[in-house]
CSV table of C-alpha atoms in Angstrom, one decimal:
chain,number,residue,atom,x,y,z
A,98,UNK,CA,3.2,-22.5,2.3
A,99,UNK,CA,1.2,-19.5,3.2
A,100,UNK,CA,-2.5,-19.9,2.7
A,101,UNK,CA,-3.8,-19.5,-0.8
A,102,UNK,CA,-7.3,-18.1,-1.2
A,103,UNK,CA,-9.9,-18.8,-3.8
A,104,UNK,CA,-13.4,-17.2,-3.3
A,105,UNK,CA,-14.7,-18.5,-0.1
A,106,UNK,CA,-12.1,-21.0,-0.6
A,107,UNK,CA,-10.4,-21.7,2.6
A,108,UNK,CA,-11.6,-24.7,4.5
A,109,UNK,CA,-10.0,-24.7,7.8
A,110,UNK,CA,-12.2,-24.3,10.8
A,111,UNK,CA,-15.9,-24.9,11.2
A,112,UNK,CA,-18.0,-23.9,14.1
A,113,UNK,CA,-21.6,-23.2,15.1
A,114,UNK,CA,-23.4,-20.3,16.8
A,115,UNK,CA,-23.7,-16.6,16.1
A,116,UNK,CA,-20.6,-15.1,17.7
A,117,UNK,CA,-18.6,-12.5,16.0
A,118,UNK,CA,-15.6,-12.8,18.3
A,119,UNK,CA,-13.5,-15.6,19.6
A,120,UNK,CA,-10.8,-15.7,22.3
A,121,UNK,CA,-8.5,-18.3,23.6
A,122,UNK,CA,-6.2,-20.7,21.9
A,123,UNK,CA,-6.1,-24.2,20.4
A,124,UNK,CA,-3.7,-26.6,21.9
A,125,UNK,CA,-1.3,-28.0,19.3
A,126,UNK,CA,0.5,-31.3,19.2
A,127,UNK,CA,4.0,-31.9,18.0
A,128,UNK,CA,4.2,-32.7,14.3
A,129,UNK,CA,5.6,-36.0,13.1
A,130,UNK,CA,8.5,-34.2,11.7
A,131,UNK,CA,12.3,-33.9,11.9
A,132,UNK,CA,14.6,-31.0,11.3
A,133,UNK,CA,17.6,-32.1,9.3
A,134,UNK,CA,21.0,-30.9,10.5
A,135,UNK,CA,22.2,-27.9,8.5
A,136,UNK,CA,24.8,-25.2,8.9
A,137,UNK,CA,22.2,-22.6,7.8
A,138,UNK,CA,21.0,-20.3,10.5
A,139,UNK,CA,17.5,-18.9,9.9
A,140,UNK,CA,17.0,-15.2,10.0
A,141,UNK,CA,15.7,-13.6,13.2
A,142,UNK,CA,12.4,-11.9,12.2
A,143,UNK,CA,9.5,-10.0,13.6
A,144,UNK,CA,6.1,-11.7,13.1
A,145,UNK,CA,5.3,-9.1,10.4
A,146,UNK,CA,8.6,-9.8,8.6
A,147,UNK,CA,7.9,-13.5,8.8
A,148,UNK,CA,4.6,-13.0,7.1
A,149,UNK,CA,6.3,-11.1,4.3
A,150,UNK,CA,8.8,-13.9,3.9
A,151,UNK,CA,6.1,-16.6,3.9
A,152,UNK,CA,4.4,-14.7,1.1
A,153,UNK,CA,7.5,-14.5,-1.0
A,154,UNK,CA,8.1,-18.3,-0.5
A,155,UNK,CA,4.6,-19.2,-1.5
A,156,UNK,CA,5.4,-18.8,-5.2
A,157,UNK,CA,8.6,-20.9,-4.9
A,158,UNK,CA,7.1,-24.1,-3.4
A,159,UNK,CA,4.2,-26.1,-4.8
A,160,UNK,CA,1.5,-27.6,-2.5
A,161,UNK,CA,3.1,-31.0,-3.2
A,162,UNK,CA,6.4,-29.9,-1.8
A,163,UNK,CA,5.3,-27.6,1.1
A,164,UNK,CA,3.4,-28.5,4.2
A,165,UNK,CA,2.5,-25.1,5.7
A,166,UNK,CA,4.2,-22.3,7.6
A,167,UNK,CA,4.2,-20.8,11.1
A,168,UNK,CA,6.1,-18.2,13.1
A,169,UNK,CA,8.0,-19.5,16.1
A,170,UNK,CA,7.9,-16.6,18.6
A,171,UNK,CA,10.4,-18.3,20.9
A,172,UNK,CA,13.2,-18.3,18.3
A,173,UNK,CA,11.7,-15.5,16.2
A,174,UNK,CA,12.0,-17.5,13.0
A,175,UNK,CA,9.7,-18.5,10.2
A,176,UNK,CA,9.3,-22.3,10.1
A,177,UNK,CA,8.4,-23.8,6.7
A,178,UNK,CA,7.2,-27.4,6.5
A,179,UNK,CA,8.5,-29.3,3.4
A,180,UNK,CA,8.4,-32.9,2.3
A,181,UNK,CA,11.9,-33.3,0.8
A,182,UNK,CA,15.5,-31.9,1.1
A,183,UNK,CA,15.3,-30.1,-2.3
A,184,UNK,CA,12.5,-27.9,-1.0
A,185,UNK,CA,14.3,-27.6,2.3
A,186,UNK,CA,17.3,-26.1,0.6
A,187,UNK,CA,15.1,-23.4,-1.1
A,188,UNK,CA,13.6,-22.5,2.3
A,189,UNK,CA,17.0,-22.2,4.0
A,190,UNK,CA,18.4,-20.1,1.2
A,191,UNK,CA,15.5,-17.7,1.8
A,192,UNK,CA,16.3,-17.3,5.5
A,193,UNK,CA,13.6,-19.5,7.0
A,194,UNK,CA,13.9,-22.7,9.0
A,195,UNK,CA,13.0,-25.8,7.0
A,196,UNK,CA,11.2,-28.7,8.8
A,197,UNK,CA,10.8,-32.0,6.9
A,198,UNK,CA,7.3,-33.4,7.5
A,199,UNK,CA,5.3,-36.3,6.3
A,200,UNK,CA,2.2,-34.6,4.9
A,201,UNK,CA,2.1,-32.1,2.1
A,202,UNK,CA,-0.3,-29.2,1.8
A,203,UNK,CA,-1.9,-31.0,-1.2
A,204,UNK,CA,-2.6,-34.0,1.0
A,205,UNK,CA,-3.9,-32.0,3.9
A,206,UNK,CA,-6.1,-29.9,1.7
A,207,UNK,CA,-7.8,-33.0,0.5
A,208,UNK,CA,-8.4,-34.1,4.0
A,209,UNK,CA,-9.6,-30.7,5.0
A,210,UNK,CA,-12.1,-30.7,2.2
A,211,UNK,CA,-13.5,-34.1,3.3
A,212,UNK,CA,-14.3,-32.7,6.8
A,213,UNK,CA,-17.1,-30.6,5.3
A,214,UNK,CA,-19.0,-33.9,4.5
A,215,UNK,CA,-19.4,-34.7,8.2
A,216,UNK,CA,-19.1,-31.4,10.0
A,217,UNK,CA,-22.1,-30.2,12.0
A,218,UNK,CA,-23.0,-26.8,13.3
A,219,UNK,CA,-20.5,-26.1,16.1
A,220,UNK,CA,-17.6,-27.7,14.2
A,221,UNK,CA,-14.4,-25.9,13.0
A,222,UNK,CA,-11.6,-27.3,10.9
A,223,UNK,CA,-8.3,-26.1,9.5
A,224,UNK,CA,-4.8,-27.2,8.5
A,225,UNK,CA,-2.5,-27.0,11.5
A,226,UNK,CA,1.1,-26.5,10.3
A,227,UNK,CA,2.5,-27.1,13.8
A,228,UNK,CA,1.1,-30.7,14.1
A,229,UNK,CA,1.1,-31.2,10.3
A,230,UNK,CA,-2.5,-32.5,10.4
A,231,UNK,CA,-6.0,-31.2,9.9
A,232,UNK,CA,-7.4,-30.0,13.2
A,233,UNK,CA,-11.1,-30.4,13.8
A,234,UNK,CA,-12.7,-28.7,16.8
A,235,UNK,CA,-16.3,-28.9,18.2
A,236,UNK,CA,-18.0,-26.6,20.6
A,237,UNK,CA,-20.2,-27.5,23.6
A,238,UNK,CA,-23.3,-27.8,21.5
A,239,UNK,CA,-22.0,-30.9,19.7
A,240,UNK,CA,-22.9,-33.8,21.9
A,241,UNK,CA,-24.3,-37.4,21.8
A,242,UNK,CA,-24.7,-39.0,18.5
A,243,UNK,CA,-23.4,-36.0,16.6
A,244,UNK,CA,-20.2,-36.0,18.6
A,245,UNK,CA,-19.8,-39.7,18.2
A,246,UNK,CA,-20.3,-39.4,14.4
A,247,UNK,CA,-17.7,-36.6,14.1
A,248,UNK,CA,-15.2,-38.5,16.3
A,249,UNK,CA,-15.6,-41.7,14.2
A,250,UNK,CA,-15.2,-39.7,11.0
A,251,UNK,CA,-12.0,-38.1,12.3
A,252,UNK,CA,-10.6,-41.4,13.4
A,253,UNK,CA,-11.3,-42.9,10.0
A,254,UNK,CA,-8.8,-40.4,8.5
A,255,UNK,CA,-5.9,-42.5,9.9
A,256,UNK,CA,-4.0,-39.9,11.9
A,257,UNK,CA,-4.3,-37.1,9.3
A,258,UNK,CA,-6.8,-35.3,11.5
A,259,UNK,CA,-7.2,-34.6,15.2
A,260,UNK,CA,-10.3,-33.7,17.2
A,261,UNK,CA,-10.6,-31.2,20.1
A,262,UNK,CA,-13.6,-30.2,22.2
A,263,UNK,CA,-14.0,-26.5,23.1
A,264,UNK,CA,-16.2,-24.8,25.8
A,265,UNK,CA,-18.7,-22.3,24.7
A,266,UNK,CA,-20.6,-21.9,21.5
A,267,UNK,CA,-19.4,-20.6,18.1
A,268,UNK,CA,-21.5,-17.7,17.0
A,269,UNK,CA,-21.2,-14.2,15.4
A,270,UNK,CA,-21.2,-11.2,17.7
A,271,UNK,CA,-23.3,-8.2,16.8
A,272,UNK,CA,-21.3,-5.2,18.1
A,273,UNK,CA,-17.3,-4.0,17.4
A,274,UNK,CA,-13.0,-0.2,16.8
A,275,UNK,CA,-15.4,2.7,17.1
A,276,UNK,CA,-19.1,1.9,17.6
A,277,UNK,CA,-21.5,2.1,14.7
A,278,UNK,CA,-25.3,1.7,14.9
A,279,UNK,CA,-28.1,0.6,12.6
A,280,UNK,CA,-31.7,-0.4,13.4
A,281,UNK,CA,-30.9,-0.9,17.1
A,282,UNK,CA,-27.8,-3.0,16.4
A,283,UNK,CA,-24.3,-2.0,17.4
A,284,UNK,CA,-21.2,-3.2,15.7
A,285,UNK,CA,-17.7,-1.9,15.2
A,286,UNK,CA,-16.0,-0.1,12.4
A,287,UNK,CA,-13.2,-2.0,10.9
A,288,UNK,CA,-11.1,0.1,8.5
A,289,UNK,CA,-11.7,3.3,6.6
A,290,UNK,CA,-11.3,2.7,2.9
A,291,UNK,CA,-11.7,4.5,-0.5
A,292,UNK,CA,-13.9,3.2,-3.3
A,293,UNK,CA,-13.7,4.9,-6.6
A,294,UNK,CA,-12.3,8.0,-4.9
A,295,UNK,CA,-15.2,8.0,-2.4
A,296,UNK,CA,-14.7,7.3,1.3
A,297,UNK,CA,-16.2,4.4,3.2
A,298,UNK,CA,-15.5,1.8,5.8
A,299,UNK,CA,-15.4,-2.0,6.2
A,300,UNK,CA,-17.3,-3.9,8.9
A,301,UNK,CA,-18.8,-7.4,9.3
A,302,UNK,CA,-21.4,-8.6,6.8
A,303,UNK,CA,-23.5,-10.1,9.5
A,304,UNK,CA,-24.0,-6.7,11.1
A,305,UNK,CA,-26.6,-5.6,8.6
A,306,UNK,CA,-28.0,-5.8,5.1
A,307,UNK,CA,-27.3,-3.9,1.9
A,308,UNK,CA,-29.3,-0.6,1.9
A,309,UNK,CA,-29.2,-0.2,5.7
A,310,UNK,CA,-28.3,3.2,7.2
A,311,UNK,CA,-25.5,3.6,9.8
A,312,UNK,CA,-24.7,6.3,12.4
A,313,UNK,CA,-21.8,6.8,14.8
A,314,UNK,CA,-24.1,7.2,17.8
A,315,UNK,CA,-27.2,5.5,19.1
A,316,UNK,CA,-30.2,7.3,17.6
A,317,UNK,CA,-27.8,9.7,15.8
A,318,UNK,CA,-27.9,11.0,12.3
A,319,UNK,CA,-27.0,8.7,9.4
A,320,UNK,CA,-23.4,8.9,8.3
A,321,UNK,CA,-23.4,6.2,5.6
A,322,UNK,CA,-25.3,3.4,3.8
A,323,UNK,CA,-24.2,-0.2,3.4
A,324,UNK,CA,-23.7,-0.7,-0.3
A,325,UNK,CA,-22.2,-4.2,-0.5
A,326,UNK,CA,-21.7,-7.2,1.8
A,327,UNK,CA,-21.8,-10.9,2.2
A,328,UNK,CA,-22.8,-13.3,5.0
A,329,UNK,CA,-22.6,-16.2,5.2
A,330,UNK,CA,-20.0,-17.5,2.8
A,331,UNK,CA,-17.9,-14.4,3.6
A,332,UNK,CA,-18.4,-11.9,6.4
A,333,UNK,CA,-17.7,-8.4,5.2
A,334,UNK,CA,-19.6,-5.3,4.3
A,335,UNK,CA,-18.9,-1.9,2.8
A,336,UNK,CA,-20.6,1.3,4.2
A,337,UNK,CA,-20.1,4.4,2.0
A,338,UNK,CA,-20.1,7.7,3.8
A,339,UNK,CA,-22.9,10.0,3.1
A,340,UNK,CA,-21.9,12.7,5.6
A,341,UNK,CA,-18.8,14.8,5.7
A,342,UNK,CA,-17.0,13.1,8.5
A,343,UNK,CA,-13.3,12.6,9.4
A,344,UNK,CA,-12.2,9.2,8.1
A,345,UNK,CA,-8.5,8.6,9.0
A,346,UNK,CA,-6.7,5.4,8.1
A,347,UNK,CA,-6.2,4.6,11.8
A,348,UNK,CA,-7.5,2.3,14.5
A,349,UNK,CA,-8.7,3.3,18.0
A,350,UNK,CA,-6.3,1.9,20.7
A,351,UNK,CA,-8.7,2.9,23.5
A,352,UNK,CA,-6.0,4.6,25.5
A,353,UNK,CA,-6.3,8.0,23.9
A,354,UNK,CA,-4.1,7.1,20.9
A,355,UNK,CA,-4.6,5.5,17.5
A,356,UNK,CA,-2.6,3.1,15.3
A,357,UNK,CA,-1.9,4.4,11.8
A,358,UNK,CA,-2.8,1.8,9.1
A,359,UNK,CA,-0.7,2.0,6.0
A,360,UNK,CA,-1.4,-1.3,4.2
A,361,UNK,CA,-3.2,-4.6,4.2
A,362,UNK,CA,-1.5,-8.0,4.7
A,363,UNK,CA,-2.2,-11.7,5.1
A,364,UNK,CA,-1.9,-13.2,8.6
A,365,UNK,CA,0.7,-15.9,9.5
A,366,UNK,CA,0.2,-18.6,12.1
A,367,UNK,CA,2.1,-17.6,15.2
A,368,UNK,CA,1.9,-13.9,14.5
A,369,UNK,CA,1.2,-11.4,17.3
A,370,UNK,CA,-1.9,-9.4,16.6
A,371,UNK,CA,-4.3,-6.8,18.2
A,372,UNK,CA,-8.0,-6.3,17.9
A,373,UNK,CA,-10.0,-3.1,18.5
A,374,UNK,CA,-13.7,-3.2,19.2
A,375,UNK,CA,-16.4,-1.0,20.7
A,376,UNK,CA,-17.4,-3.4,23.5
A,377,UNK,CA,-14.1,-4.5,24.9
A,378,UNK,CA,-11.6,-2.0,23.5
A,379,UNK,CA,-8.1,-3.2,22.6
A,380,UNK,CA,-6.9,-6.8,23.2
A,381,UNK,CA,-4.0,-8.8,21.9
A,382,UNK,CA,-3.2,-12.4,21.1
A,383,UNK,CA,-1.8,-14.7,18.4
A,384,UNK,CA,-2.9,-16.2,15.1
A,385,UNK,CA,-3.5,-19.9,15.5
A,386,UNK,CA,-4.9,-20.8,12.1
A,387,UNK,CA,-5.6,-19.4,8.7
A,388,UNK,CA,-7.9,-20.6,5.9
A,389,UNK,CA,-10.5,-21.5,8.5
A,390,UNK,CA,-14.1,-22.4,7.8
A,391,UNK,CA,-16.5,-21.7,10.6
A,392,UNK,CA,-20.0,-23.2,10.7
A,393,UNK,CA,-22.4,-20.7,12.4
A,394,UNK,CA,-26.1,-21.5,12.8
A,395,UNK,CA,-26.7,-19.1,10.0
A,396,UNK,CA,-24.2,-20.8,7.7
A,397,UNK,CA,-20.5,-21.3,7.0
A,398,UNK,CA,-18.0,-18.6,6.6
A,399,UNK,CA,-14.9,-19.6,4.7
A,400,UNK,CA,-11.3,-18.4,4.8
A,401,UNK,CA,-11.2,-16.9,8.2
A,402,UNK,CA,-8.2,-16.1,10.5
A,403,UNK,CA,-8.4,-17.9,13.9
A,404,UNK,CA,-6.8,-16.2,16.9
A,405,UNK,CA,-6.5,-16.3,20.7
A,406,UNK,CA,-7.7,-12.7,20.9
A,407,UNK,CA,-10.9,-12.4,23.0
A,408,UNK,CA,-14.0,-10.5,21.8
A,409,UNK,CA,-17.6,-10.1,22.8
A,410,UNK,CA,-20.9,-9.0,21.2
A,411,UNK,CA,-20.6,-5.5,19.7
A,412,UNK,CA,-16.9,-6.1,18.7
A,413,UNK,CA,-18.1,-7.6,15.4
A,414,UNK,CA,-16.7,-5.8,12.4
A,415,UNK,CA,-13.8,-4.4,14.5
A,416,UNK,CA,-10.2,-4.3,13.3
A,417,UNK,CA,-7.6,-7.0,13.5
A,418,UNK,CA,-4.1,-5.6,12.9
A,419,UNK,CA,-0.4,-6.0,13.4
A,420,UNK,CA,1.5,-2.8,13.7
A,421,UNK,CA,0.5,-0.7,10.7
A,422,UNK,CA,-0.9,-3.7,8.7
A,423,UNK,CA,-4.7,-4.3,8.5
A,424,UNK,CA,-5.3,-8.0,8.7
A,425,UNK,CA,-9.0,-8.8,9.4
A,426,UNK,CA,-12.5,-7.9,10.3
A,427,UNK,CA,-14.0,-9.4,13.5
A,428,UNK,CA,-16.5,-12.1,12.6
A,429,UNK,CA,-17.4,-14.5,15.4
A,430,UNK,CA,-16.3,-17.1,17.8
A,431,UNK,CA,-16.8,-18.3,21.4
A,432,UNK,CA,-15.9,-17.2,24.9
A,433,UNK,CA,-15.4,-13.7,26.2
A,434,UNK,CA,-12.7,-11.3,27.6
A,435,UNK,CA,-13.1,-12.6,31.1
A,436,UNK,CA,-12.7,-16.4,30.6
A,437,UNK,CA,-11.1,-16.4,27.1
A,438,UNK,CA,-12.1,-18.1,23.9
A,439,UNK,CA,-11.4,-18.0,20.2
A,440,UNK,CA,-12.2,-15.3,17.6
A,441,UNK,CA,-12.4,-15.6,13.9
A,442,UNK,CA,-11.7,-12.7,11.5
A,443,UNK,CA,-12.5,-12.3,7.8
A,444,UNK,CA,-9.3,-11.3,5.9
A,445,UNK,CA,-9.1,-7.7,4.9
A,446,UNK,CA,-7.4,-8.5,1.7
A,447,UNK,CA,-10.4,-10.6,0.6
A,448,UNK,CA,-12.9,-7.9,1.7
A,449,UNK,CA,-11.0,-5.2,-0.2
A,450,UNK,CA,-10.9,-7.4,-3.4
A,451,UNK,CA,-14.6,-8.2,-3.1
A,452,UNK,CA,-15.8,-4.6,-2.8
A,453,UNK,CA,-13.1,-3.0,-5.0
A,454,UNK,CA,-11.8,-0.8,-2.2
A,455,UNK,CA,-8.3,0.3,-1.1
A,456,UNK,CA,-7.0,1.7,2.1
A,457,UNK,CA,-6.9,5.5,2.0
């Protein structure tokens, strides 16, 4: 079903490099699946509505019965992979399209966990609900004997995993919505939050360290202090405001307007999303994977959201959102906004839980 998190608990895409923003998209293969004939017509949904439906179905299907979900933007329906007709009936009754597949989430989760044993820096892996396999990708730094070893290990999984090579290098990007500065580094503000009644904001953990001071202009006066954060493992940080400064629950759209943020949600594969960052402004794309583990040179970040949205250094920490829903914090990736690439985002819901914050 929809992804289920445990602390740093999603193993889905691993990669190397320090790049807080990814762009581009992963090619997907057709799943070894069939769609049984049925008179039920799935509901037409927006990607946000599909995410809500996926969340509600998560508690109805076990990992042994389900095989993942994704949003089909062509038909505007939520597709739910299942392994038997009993589960398919449950899905259809809820208004989604049921697709009978061979591999359950339980099986694919075991395969995904095994990838960590042979992954090298520059590797990414995740469960791909479209192909109903575990997708393993490697960047351009994985060559020679390392590449051969990864390829052999994927082939040994007997069709349960696929391997793809990507241009560029996976790495976190130091830089990000509105620009924020600390010790000569520039990142982006993600989302304004409230902690114990006090205002603050979320950004990427790799942007700084606990105790560091932050300003809203290069060389400007301090507006807040980083009081919590994690990188690697996770990639989030909390900066609590020390100055009296406007802190709306909104994201800069870089066209003179803002997008109001009213809540946090989990991303769905196939969902249309936008990303705001201080280097490249506003860009859109699609969610291509969730529960992704990315292996940067500094270590692995677990549970990220993979997208086709582009990003560049300085966009780190910036906001990933869909409409008024906050989804993620820009972490890293490969490529740029000229040639494309992939970008990984740390889920906002996990970051809020970790620091005990809420959206204002």
